Amino acid sequence: MAVKRALISVSNKEGIIPFAKQLAELGIDIISTGGTKRALEDAGVPVISISDVTGFPEILDGRVKTLHPAIHGGILAVRSDERHQAALKEHGIRPIDLVVVNLYPFQQTIAKPDVTLAEAIENIDIGGPTMVRAAAKNYADVAIVVDPADYPIVIEELKMTGSIQAKTRQQLAAKAFRHTAAYDAMIAEYLTNLTGENYPETLTVTYTKKQSLRYGENPHQSAAFYAKPLGAAFSIANATQLHGKELSYNNINDANAAINLIREFQEPAVAAIKHMNPCGVGVGATLLEAFTKAYEADPVSIFGGIIAVNREVDKETAERMHDIFLEIVIAPSFSDEALAILTKKKNIRLLTLDFTAPDVKENMLVSVNGGLLVQEADTFTLEDAEWNVVTKREPTEAEREQLRFAWKVVKHVKSNAIVLAKNGMTVGVGAGQMNRVGAAKIAIEQAGEQAVGAVLASDAFFPMDDTVEAAAKAGITAIIQPGGSIRDADSIRKADEYGIAMVFTGVRHFKH
């Protein structure tokens, strides 16, 4: 169907002038309004005013201008319906064949730190979504364009046939409904947050595609990476990649786990992640010392690992990193010397991230078959918990320091989780086991002789005293755990029997 008349009203004016000029050169009449009309006129594009079409002026500070039968009748009329055509003729309405509309910048408005509610409300578009939805509904006869990236294909098809193919119109309509759905979802989220409702009766979320991925967890699974508009700045979605291959699905998952863990530490720290679990974590006076500890914690598992550090990577640390195979290194920055060393390896991914970005409280979304689990992120820290020594022996100051370290790490280990720590590094990690003593045995076996004098952190309480027994036999001197089991007394008695200091926090950190 030939395109003879177009309506253009865009907030995002990227590419609109050359696009409109080409429409005009093809003999297509252009209707426009407001800022778009002025921009087209200034560029010498012939434009018909909306008011000339409706016979009615813009009112209410521009809130009402396109909401008129002369506009929506022209968009919604079914060309093959004789009654529709008769109605258009009766009321003197001409069809509109192409609608080019995108919406008020609501997202950009609410992103401003000092935005007022009045400003946000004023940037809720009404006429725009109405036109977009009307044109998308009638895509059999009308083409709707909401994305400047689609201007070239529209012009190409118009030049070839004077019309836009049915398949293209359908694709454009689908994108248009995604556009308005995302817009409404963002408004709904903004207003819902203002009301303080955490779990409303319907959940509307929107994400923007960041990249297609080669595959998902396995090569036979397709995948893509989406970013939350106005989501947390401290996010892999906002990281800058300086070097290396494109991130994979598993890379992104592991990198997310790495930055969440490293965020726990203020002192120089290094976290090495494999399969969403820390295989080595270290802190030190310098980044090199922290990296050395993280490496020595598990020199086998760190091979092919994802590393997150909370200081600039310097020359000395980069030289140590270069000696082993690492998939990713995430840091606030890299010195020029460090970059020169690490970029010698073609495939290593080097990412920078703003570690000064403020924490943003976000919900976690986990898909299940036919549904979605939603919970707030686990941002609870040891500073928020009560430190309750339940044994006869108090932990020494050195043990307290190591217990704090271990507790920060175990929070980020898959449950059931046990972490052994000593001298500012993990020496054993037991992750994802079906019972707690099994996790402890794995951690103790990994630690070997290093278990002697180490401390133990558990993500949840001990259902019986067997974990304390295993810890004592390995030479562990202090334990931190949530407590809360009906058999806590057994574990406390066993700890006292071996002279182990034990702390209850009252808070568990399950991670499934």
JSON list of C-alpha atoms in Angstrom, two decimals, residues 11 102-110 119-130 132-133 175-191 204-208 229:
[
{"chain": "A", "resi": 11, "resn": "SER", "atom": "CA", "xyz": [11.44, 13.31, 21.32]},
{"chain": "A", "resi": 102, "resn": "ASN", "atom": "CA", "xyz": [8.99, 8.19, 20.06]},
{"chain": "A", "resi": 103, "resn": "LEU", "atom": "CA", "xyz": [8.16, 9.31, 23.54]},
{"chain": "A", "resi": 104, "resn": "TYR", "atom": "CA", "xyz": [8.94, 12.00, 26.09]},
{"chain": "A", "resi": 105, "resn": "PRO", "atom": "CA", "xyz": [12.29, 11.31, 27.85]},
{"chain": "A", "resi": 106, "resn": "PHE", "atom": "CA", "xyz": [10.85, 9.92, 31.08]},
{"chain": "A", "resi": 107, "resn": "GLN", "atom": "CA", "xyz": [13.90, 7.74, 31.78]},
{"chain": "A", "resi": 108, "resn": "GLN", "atom": "CA", "xyz": [16.34, 10.59, 31.27]},
{"chain": "A", "resi": 109, "resn": "THR", "atom": "CA", "xyz": [14.19, 12.84, 33.45]},
{"chain": "A", "resi": 110, "resn": "ILE", "atom": "CA", "xyz": [14.00, 10.56, 36.48]},
{"chain": "A", "resi": 119, "resn": "GLU", "atom": "CA", "xyz": [8.96, 17.13, 36.44]},
{"chain": "A", "resi": 120, "resn": "ALA", "atom": "CA", "xyz": [8.59, 13.38, 36.27]},
{"chain": "A", "resi": 121, "resn": "ILE", "atom": "CA", "xyz": [4.81, 13.60, 35.84]},
{"chain": "A", "resi": 122, "resn": "GLU", "atom": "CA", "xyz": [5.13, 16.21, 33.09]},
{"chain": "A", "resi": 123, "resn": "ASN", "atom": "CA", "xyz": [7.37, 13.82, 31.17]},
{"chain": "A", "resi": 124, "resn": "ILE", "atom": "CA", "xyz": [4.74, 11.08, 31.08]},
{"chain": "A", "resi": 125, "resn": "ASP", "atom": "CA", "xyz": [3.71, 11.06, 27.44]},
{"chain": "A", "resi": 126, "resn": "ILE", "atom": "CA", "xyz": [0.02, 10.57, 26.63]},
{"chain": "A", "resi": 127, "resn": "GLY", "atom": "CA", "xyz": [-0.54, 11.49, 23.00]},
{"chain": "A", "resi": 128, "resn": "GLY", "atom": "CA", "xyz": [2.63, 9.74, 21.85]},
{"chain": "A", "resi": 129, "resn": "PRO", "atom": "CA", "xyz": [1.83, 6.26, 23.22]},
{"chain": "A", "resi": 130, "resn": "THR", "atom": "CA", "xyz": [-1.74, 6.62, 21.95]},
{"chain": "A", "resi": 132, "resn": "VAL", "atom": "CA", "xyz": [2.08, 4.50, 18.63]},
{"chain": "A", "resi": 133, "resn": "ARG", "atom": "CA", "xyz": [-0.43, 1.94, 19.84]},
{"chain": "A", "resi": 175, "resn": "LYS", "atom": "CA", "xyz": [8.89, -3.13, 18.35]},
{"chain": "A", "resi": 176, "resn": "ALA", "atom": "CA", "xyz": [6.40, -0.32, 18.90]},
{"chain": "A", "resi": 177, "resn": "PHE", "atom": "CA", "xyz": [4.47, -2.31, 21.48]},
{"chain": "A", "resi": 178, "resn": "ARG", "atom": "CA", "xyz": [7.76, -3.23, 23.19]},
{"chain": "A", "resi": 179, "resn": "HIS", "atom": "CA", "xyz": [8.59, 0.49, 23.20]},
{"chain": "A", "resi": 180, "resn": "THR", "atom": "CA", "xyz": [5.36, 1.51, 24.92]},
{"chain": "A", "resi": 181, "resn": "ALA", "atom": "CA", "xyz": [5.41, -1.50, 27.26]},
{"chain": "A", "resi": 182, "resn": "ALA", "atom": "CA", "xyz": [8.92, -0.60, 28.45]},
{"chain": "A", "resi": 183, "resn": "TYR", "atom": "CA", "xyz": [7.90, 3.03, 28.83]},
{"chain": "A", "resi": 184, "resn": "ASP", "atom": "CA", "xyz": [4.84, 2.16, 30.92]},
{"chain": "A", "resi": 185, "resn": "ALA", "atom": "CA", "xyz": [6.85, -0.34, 32.98]},
{"chain": "A", "resi": 186, "resn": "MET", "atom": "CA", "xyz": [9.35, 2.35, 33.89]},
{"chain": "A", "resi": 187, "resn": "ILE", "atom": "CA", "xyz": [6.60, 4.76, 34.91]},
{"chain": "A", "resi": 188, "resn": "ALA", "atom": "CA", "xyz": [4.88, 2.03, 36.92]},
{"chain": "A", "resi": 189, "resn": "GLU", "atom": "CA", "xyz": [8.12, 1.16, 38.72]},
{"chain": "A", "resi": 190, "resn": "TYR", "atom": "CA", "xyz": [8.88, 4.80, 39.48]},
{"chain": "A", "resi": 191, "resn": "LEU", "atom": "CA", "xyz": [5.45, 5.53, 40.95]},
{"chain": "A", "resi": 204, "resn": "THR", "atom": "CA", "xyz": [6.19, -4.88, 35.52]},
{"chain": "A", "resi": 205, "resn": "VAL", "atom": "CA", "xyz": [9.87, -4.86, 34.64]},
{"chain": "A", "resi": 206, "resn": "THR", "atom": "CA", "xyz": [11.80, -3.76, 31.61]},
{"chain": "A", "resi": 207, "resn": "TYR", "atom": "CA", "xyz": [15.35, -4.42, 30.46]},
{"chain": "A", "resi": 208, "resn": "THR", "atom": "CA", "xyz": [17.29, -3.19, 27.45]},
{"chain": "A", "resi": 229, "resn": "PRO", "atom": "CA", "xyz": [17.57, 0.98, 32.76]}
]
